[in-house]
mmCIF file of C-alpha atoms in Angstrom:
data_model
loop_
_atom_site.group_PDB
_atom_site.id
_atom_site.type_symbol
_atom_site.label_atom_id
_atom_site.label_comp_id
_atom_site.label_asym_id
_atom_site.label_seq_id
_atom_site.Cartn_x
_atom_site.Cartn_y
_atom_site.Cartn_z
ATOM 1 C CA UNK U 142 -11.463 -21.632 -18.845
ATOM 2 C CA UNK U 143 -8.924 -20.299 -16.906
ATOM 3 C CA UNK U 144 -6.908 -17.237 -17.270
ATOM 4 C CA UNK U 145 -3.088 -15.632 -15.599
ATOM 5 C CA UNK U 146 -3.503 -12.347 -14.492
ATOM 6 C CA UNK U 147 -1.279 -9.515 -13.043
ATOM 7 C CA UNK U 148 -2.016 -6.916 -10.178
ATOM 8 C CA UNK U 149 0.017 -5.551 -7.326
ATOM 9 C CA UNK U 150 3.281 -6.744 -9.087
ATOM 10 C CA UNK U 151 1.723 -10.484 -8.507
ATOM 11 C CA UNK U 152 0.301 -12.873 -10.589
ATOM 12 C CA UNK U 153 -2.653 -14.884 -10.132
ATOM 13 C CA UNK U 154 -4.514 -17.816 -12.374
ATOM 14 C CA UNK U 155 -8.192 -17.998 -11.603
ATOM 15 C CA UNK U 156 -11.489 -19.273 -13.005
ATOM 16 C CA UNK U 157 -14.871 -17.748 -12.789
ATOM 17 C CA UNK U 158 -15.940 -18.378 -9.390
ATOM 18 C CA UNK U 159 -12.358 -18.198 -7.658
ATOM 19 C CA UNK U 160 -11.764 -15.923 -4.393
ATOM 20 C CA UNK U 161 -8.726 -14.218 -3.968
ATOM 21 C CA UNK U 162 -6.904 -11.985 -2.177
ATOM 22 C CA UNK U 163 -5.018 -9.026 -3.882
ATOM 23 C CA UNK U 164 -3.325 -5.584 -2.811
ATOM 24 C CA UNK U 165 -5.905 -2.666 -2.429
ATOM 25 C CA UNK U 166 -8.021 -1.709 -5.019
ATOM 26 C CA UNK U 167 -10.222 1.534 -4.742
ATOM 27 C CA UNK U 168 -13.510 0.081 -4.907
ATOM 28 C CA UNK U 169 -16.672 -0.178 -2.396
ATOM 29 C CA UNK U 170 -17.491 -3.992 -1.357
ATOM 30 C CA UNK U 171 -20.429 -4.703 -4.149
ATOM 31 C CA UNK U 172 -18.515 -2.906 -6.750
ATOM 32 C CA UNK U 173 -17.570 -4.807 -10.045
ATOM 33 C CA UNK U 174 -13.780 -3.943 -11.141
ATOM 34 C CA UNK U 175 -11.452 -5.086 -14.338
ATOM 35 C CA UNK U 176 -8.369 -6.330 -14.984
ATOM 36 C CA UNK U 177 -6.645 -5.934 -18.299
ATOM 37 C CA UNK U 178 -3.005 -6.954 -17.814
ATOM 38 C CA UNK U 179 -3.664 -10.633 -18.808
ATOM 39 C CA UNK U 180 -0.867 -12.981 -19.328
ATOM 40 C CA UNK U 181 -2.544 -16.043 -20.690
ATOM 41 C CA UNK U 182 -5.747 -17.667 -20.888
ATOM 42 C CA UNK U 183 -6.240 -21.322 -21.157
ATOM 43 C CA UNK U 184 -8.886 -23.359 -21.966
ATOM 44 C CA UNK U 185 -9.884 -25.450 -25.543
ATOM 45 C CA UNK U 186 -7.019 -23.133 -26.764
ATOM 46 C CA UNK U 187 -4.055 -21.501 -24.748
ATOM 47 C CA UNK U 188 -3.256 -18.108 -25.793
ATOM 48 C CA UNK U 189 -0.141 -16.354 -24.002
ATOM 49 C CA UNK U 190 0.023 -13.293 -24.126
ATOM 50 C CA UNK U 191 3.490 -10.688 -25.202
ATOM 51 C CA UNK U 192 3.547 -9.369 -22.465
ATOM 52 C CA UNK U 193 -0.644 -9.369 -22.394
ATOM 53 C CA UNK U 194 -3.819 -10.958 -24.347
ATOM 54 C CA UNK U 195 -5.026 -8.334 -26.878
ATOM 55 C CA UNK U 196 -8.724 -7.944 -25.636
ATOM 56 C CA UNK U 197 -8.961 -10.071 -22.898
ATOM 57 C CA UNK U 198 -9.837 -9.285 -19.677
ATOM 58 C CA UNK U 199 -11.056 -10.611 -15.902
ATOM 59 C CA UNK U 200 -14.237 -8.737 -14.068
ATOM 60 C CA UNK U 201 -14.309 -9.548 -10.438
ATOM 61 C CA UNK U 202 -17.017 -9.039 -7.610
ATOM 62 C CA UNK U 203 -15.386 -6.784 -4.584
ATOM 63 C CA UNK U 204 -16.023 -8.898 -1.325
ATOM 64 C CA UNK U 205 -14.656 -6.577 0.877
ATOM 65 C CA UNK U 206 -12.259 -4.513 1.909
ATOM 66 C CA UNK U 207 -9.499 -6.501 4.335
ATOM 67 C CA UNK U 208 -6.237 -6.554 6.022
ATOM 68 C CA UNK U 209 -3.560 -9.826 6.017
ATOM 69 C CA UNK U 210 -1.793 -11.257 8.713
ATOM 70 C CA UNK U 211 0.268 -9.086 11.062
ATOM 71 C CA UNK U 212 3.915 -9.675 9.989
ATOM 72 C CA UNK U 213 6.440 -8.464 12.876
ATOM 73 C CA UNK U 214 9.595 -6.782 11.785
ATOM 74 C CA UNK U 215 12.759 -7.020 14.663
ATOM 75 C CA UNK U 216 15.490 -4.951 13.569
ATOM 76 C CA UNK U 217 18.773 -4.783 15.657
ATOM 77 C CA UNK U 218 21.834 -2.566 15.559
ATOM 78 C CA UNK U 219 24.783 -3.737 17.445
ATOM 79 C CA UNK U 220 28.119 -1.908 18.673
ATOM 80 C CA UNK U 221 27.908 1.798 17.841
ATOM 81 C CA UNK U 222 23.866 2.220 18.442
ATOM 82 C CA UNK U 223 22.836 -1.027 20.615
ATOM 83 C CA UNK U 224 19.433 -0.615 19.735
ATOM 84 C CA UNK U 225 16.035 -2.321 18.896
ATOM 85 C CA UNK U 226 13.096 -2.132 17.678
ATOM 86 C CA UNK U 227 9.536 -4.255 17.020
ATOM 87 C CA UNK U 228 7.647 -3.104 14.469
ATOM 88 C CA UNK U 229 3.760 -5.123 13.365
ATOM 89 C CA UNK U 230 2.605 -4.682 9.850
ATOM 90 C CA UNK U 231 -0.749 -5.769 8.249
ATOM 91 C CA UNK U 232 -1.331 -5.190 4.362
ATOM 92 C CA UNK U 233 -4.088 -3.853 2.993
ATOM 93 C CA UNK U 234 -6.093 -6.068 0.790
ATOM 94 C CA UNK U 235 -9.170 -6.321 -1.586
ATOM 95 C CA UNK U 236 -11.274 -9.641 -1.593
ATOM 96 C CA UNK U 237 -12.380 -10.732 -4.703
ATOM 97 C CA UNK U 238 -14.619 -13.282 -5.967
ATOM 98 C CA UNK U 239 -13.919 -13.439 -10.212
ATOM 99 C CA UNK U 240 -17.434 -13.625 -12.248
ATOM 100 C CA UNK U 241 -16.368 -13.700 -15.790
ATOM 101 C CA UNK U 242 -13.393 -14.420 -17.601
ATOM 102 C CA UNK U 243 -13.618 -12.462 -21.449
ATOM 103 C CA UNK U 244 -11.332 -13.607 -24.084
ATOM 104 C CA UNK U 245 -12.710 -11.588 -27.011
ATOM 105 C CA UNK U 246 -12.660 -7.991 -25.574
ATOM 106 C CA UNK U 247 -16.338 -7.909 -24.538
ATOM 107 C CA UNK U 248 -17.220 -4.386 -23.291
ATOM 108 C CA UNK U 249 -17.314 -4.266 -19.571
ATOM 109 C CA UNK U 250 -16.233 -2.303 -16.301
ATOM 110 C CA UNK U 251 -13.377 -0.159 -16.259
ATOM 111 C CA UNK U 252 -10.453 -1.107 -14.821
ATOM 112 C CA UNK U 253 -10.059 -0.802 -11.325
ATOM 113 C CA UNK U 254 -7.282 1.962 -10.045
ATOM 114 C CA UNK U 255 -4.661 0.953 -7.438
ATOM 115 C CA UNK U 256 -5.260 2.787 -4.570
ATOM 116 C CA UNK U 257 -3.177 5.618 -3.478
ATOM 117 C CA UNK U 258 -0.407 5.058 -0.784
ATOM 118 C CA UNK U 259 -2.057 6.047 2.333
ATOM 119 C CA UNK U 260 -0.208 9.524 3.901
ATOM 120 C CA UNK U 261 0.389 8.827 7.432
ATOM 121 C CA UNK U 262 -0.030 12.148 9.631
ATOM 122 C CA UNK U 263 3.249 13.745 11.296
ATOM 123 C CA UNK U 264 3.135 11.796 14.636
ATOM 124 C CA UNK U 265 2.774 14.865 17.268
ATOM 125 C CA UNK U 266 5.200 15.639 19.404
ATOM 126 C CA UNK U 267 5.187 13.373 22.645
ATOM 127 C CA UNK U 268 6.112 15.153 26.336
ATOM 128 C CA UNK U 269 6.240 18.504 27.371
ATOM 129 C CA UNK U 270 9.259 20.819 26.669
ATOM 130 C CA UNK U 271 11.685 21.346 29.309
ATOM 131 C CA UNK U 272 11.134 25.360 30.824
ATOM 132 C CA UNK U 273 14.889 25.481 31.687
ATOM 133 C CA UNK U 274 15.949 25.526 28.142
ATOM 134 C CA UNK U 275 18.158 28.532 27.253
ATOM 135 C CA UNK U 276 19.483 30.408 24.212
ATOM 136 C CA UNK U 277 23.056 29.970 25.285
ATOM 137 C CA UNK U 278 25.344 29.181 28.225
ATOM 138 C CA UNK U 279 25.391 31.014 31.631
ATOM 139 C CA UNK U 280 28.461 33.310 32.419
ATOM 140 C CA UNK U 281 31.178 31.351 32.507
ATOM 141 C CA UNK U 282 30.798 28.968 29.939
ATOM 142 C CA UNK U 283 28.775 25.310 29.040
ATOM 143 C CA UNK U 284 29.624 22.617 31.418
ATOM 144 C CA UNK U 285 31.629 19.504 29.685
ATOM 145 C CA UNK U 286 27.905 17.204 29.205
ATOM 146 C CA UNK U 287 30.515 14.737 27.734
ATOM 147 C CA UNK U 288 30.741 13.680 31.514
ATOM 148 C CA UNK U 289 27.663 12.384 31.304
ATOM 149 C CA UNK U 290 28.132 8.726 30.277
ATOM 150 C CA UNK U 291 26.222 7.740 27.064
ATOM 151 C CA UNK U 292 27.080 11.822 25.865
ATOM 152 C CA UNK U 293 29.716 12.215 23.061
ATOM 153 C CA UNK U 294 30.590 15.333 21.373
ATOM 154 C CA UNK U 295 27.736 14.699 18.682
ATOM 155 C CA UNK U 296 25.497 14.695 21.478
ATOM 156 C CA UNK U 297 26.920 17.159 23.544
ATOM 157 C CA UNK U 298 26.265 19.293 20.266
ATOM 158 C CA UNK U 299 22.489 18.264 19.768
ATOM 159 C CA UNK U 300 21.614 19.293 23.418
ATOM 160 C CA UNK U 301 23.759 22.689 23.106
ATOM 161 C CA UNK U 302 21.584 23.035 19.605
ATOM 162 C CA UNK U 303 18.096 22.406 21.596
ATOM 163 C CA UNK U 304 19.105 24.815 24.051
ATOM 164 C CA UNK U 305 20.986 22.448 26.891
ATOM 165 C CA UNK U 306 24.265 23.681 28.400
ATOM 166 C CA UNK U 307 24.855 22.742 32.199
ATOM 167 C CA UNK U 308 24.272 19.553 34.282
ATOM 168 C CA UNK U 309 21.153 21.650 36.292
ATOM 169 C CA UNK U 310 18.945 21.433 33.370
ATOM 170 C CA UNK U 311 19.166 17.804 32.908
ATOM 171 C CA UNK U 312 18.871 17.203 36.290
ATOM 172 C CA UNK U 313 15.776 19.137 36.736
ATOM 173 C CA UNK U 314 13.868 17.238 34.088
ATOM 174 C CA UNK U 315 10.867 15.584 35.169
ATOM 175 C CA UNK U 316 9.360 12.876 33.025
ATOM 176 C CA UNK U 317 7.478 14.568 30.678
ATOM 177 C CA UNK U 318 10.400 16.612 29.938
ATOM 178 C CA UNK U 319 13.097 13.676 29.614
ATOM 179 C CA UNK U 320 10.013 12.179 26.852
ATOM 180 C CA UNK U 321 10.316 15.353 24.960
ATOM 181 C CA UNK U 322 14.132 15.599 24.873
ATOM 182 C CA UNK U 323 14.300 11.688 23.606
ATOM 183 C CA UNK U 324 11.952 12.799 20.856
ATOM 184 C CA UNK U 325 14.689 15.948 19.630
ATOM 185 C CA UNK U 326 17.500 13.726 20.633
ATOM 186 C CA UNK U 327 16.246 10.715 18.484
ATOM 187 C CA UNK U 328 16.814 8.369 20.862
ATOM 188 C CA UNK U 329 14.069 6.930 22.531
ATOM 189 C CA UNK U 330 14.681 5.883 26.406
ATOM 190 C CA UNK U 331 18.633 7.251 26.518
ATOM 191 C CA UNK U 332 17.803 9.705 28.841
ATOM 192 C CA UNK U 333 16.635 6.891 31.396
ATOM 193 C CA UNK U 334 18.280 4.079 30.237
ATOM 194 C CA UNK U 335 21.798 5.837 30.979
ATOM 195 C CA UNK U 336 20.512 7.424 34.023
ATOM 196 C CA UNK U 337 21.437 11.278 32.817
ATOM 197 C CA UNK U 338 19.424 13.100 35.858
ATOM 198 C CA UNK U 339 21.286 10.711 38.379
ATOM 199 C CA UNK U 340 24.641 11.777 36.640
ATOM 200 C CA UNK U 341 23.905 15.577 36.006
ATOM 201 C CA UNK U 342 22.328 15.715 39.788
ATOM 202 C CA UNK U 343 25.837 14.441 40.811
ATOM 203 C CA UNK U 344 28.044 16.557 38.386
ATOM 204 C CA UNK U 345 26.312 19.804 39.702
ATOM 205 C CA UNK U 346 26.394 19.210 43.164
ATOM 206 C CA UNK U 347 30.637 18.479 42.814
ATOM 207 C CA UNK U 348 30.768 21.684 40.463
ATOM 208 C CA UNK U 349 29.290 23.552 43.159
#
């Protein structure tokens, strides 16, 4: 006997014995689980189900719990951002092994829950922020940061917003610092990649 079943959004056919791999069930390794949502079972008679088999069901043994292969994700923005990113993924899975296929509605386990989407912590704050910040411009008015090559007027306006005005602030920065304005900025490495201390170190010392 065989039977089509449904979890995760995926469908699998087993028979009693079978091991398979399916998306993350909220059960301890040992545990005995369900699964209701049954689109057919085959065997000296087929039976499909509309969408599912009244009363039949598909108890499994939990293995384990496991993860799949890491699946890499490159993602690249051309022209008005230039920039890339790698990102690994592994899925979280449940490994079954299926003990008894029930076409009548025989009493058993209830069915196992999906488990929850797991809520990632807010990623802390990376670097330490810069002590030269201010809460507006010196007498005399913001220098133009637009100078600064890889600084437009949207960024101009995010650095005058996190407290950034003249060409002596970003050229004090010291590593830690530049790492916490890339996190406010939202752009990871500009600061270095464009060279903004080099720049604001020689827009200062002409200003002066």
């Amino acid at each position: 006997m065989f039977a089509v079943l449904k979890t995760g959004g995926k469908q699998y056919k087993v028979q009693s014995g079978d091991v398979l791999r399916v998306e993350k069930l909220e059960a301890a390794a040992g545990e005995t689980v369900q699964f209701n949502e049954i689109l057919m079972i085959g065997g000296d008679d087929l039976t499909v189900g509309s969408p599912f088999v009244d009363g039949a069901a598909v108890n499994a043994e939990v293995i384990d719990q496991i993860k799949g292969d890491k699946v890499i994700n490159f993602v690249k923005r051309r022209r008005k951002h230039s920039s890339q990113r790698t990102r690994g993924h592994r899925q979280q899975l449940t490994l079954l092994r299926v003990t008894d296929i029930l076409a009548n509605g025989a009493k058993a386990p209830a069915k196992a829950k999906k488990a929850a989407p797991k809520v990632e912590a807010a990623a802390e704050t990376t670097g330490t922020k810069p002590a030269n910040l201010l809460t507006e411009a010196r007498e005399g008015g913001a220098d133009d940061l637009k100078k600064i090559s890889g600084v437009g007027p949207k960024l101009e306006g995010l650095l005058n917003e996190n407290g950034v005005y003249h060409y002596d602030q970003i050229a004090a920065w010291n590593a830690e610092e530049i790492a916490f304005m890339d996190e406010q900025l939202s752009f990871k490495g500009r600061i270095e990649r464009d060279g903004w201390t080099d720049q604001a170190s020689k827009l200062a010392a002409e200003k002066e």
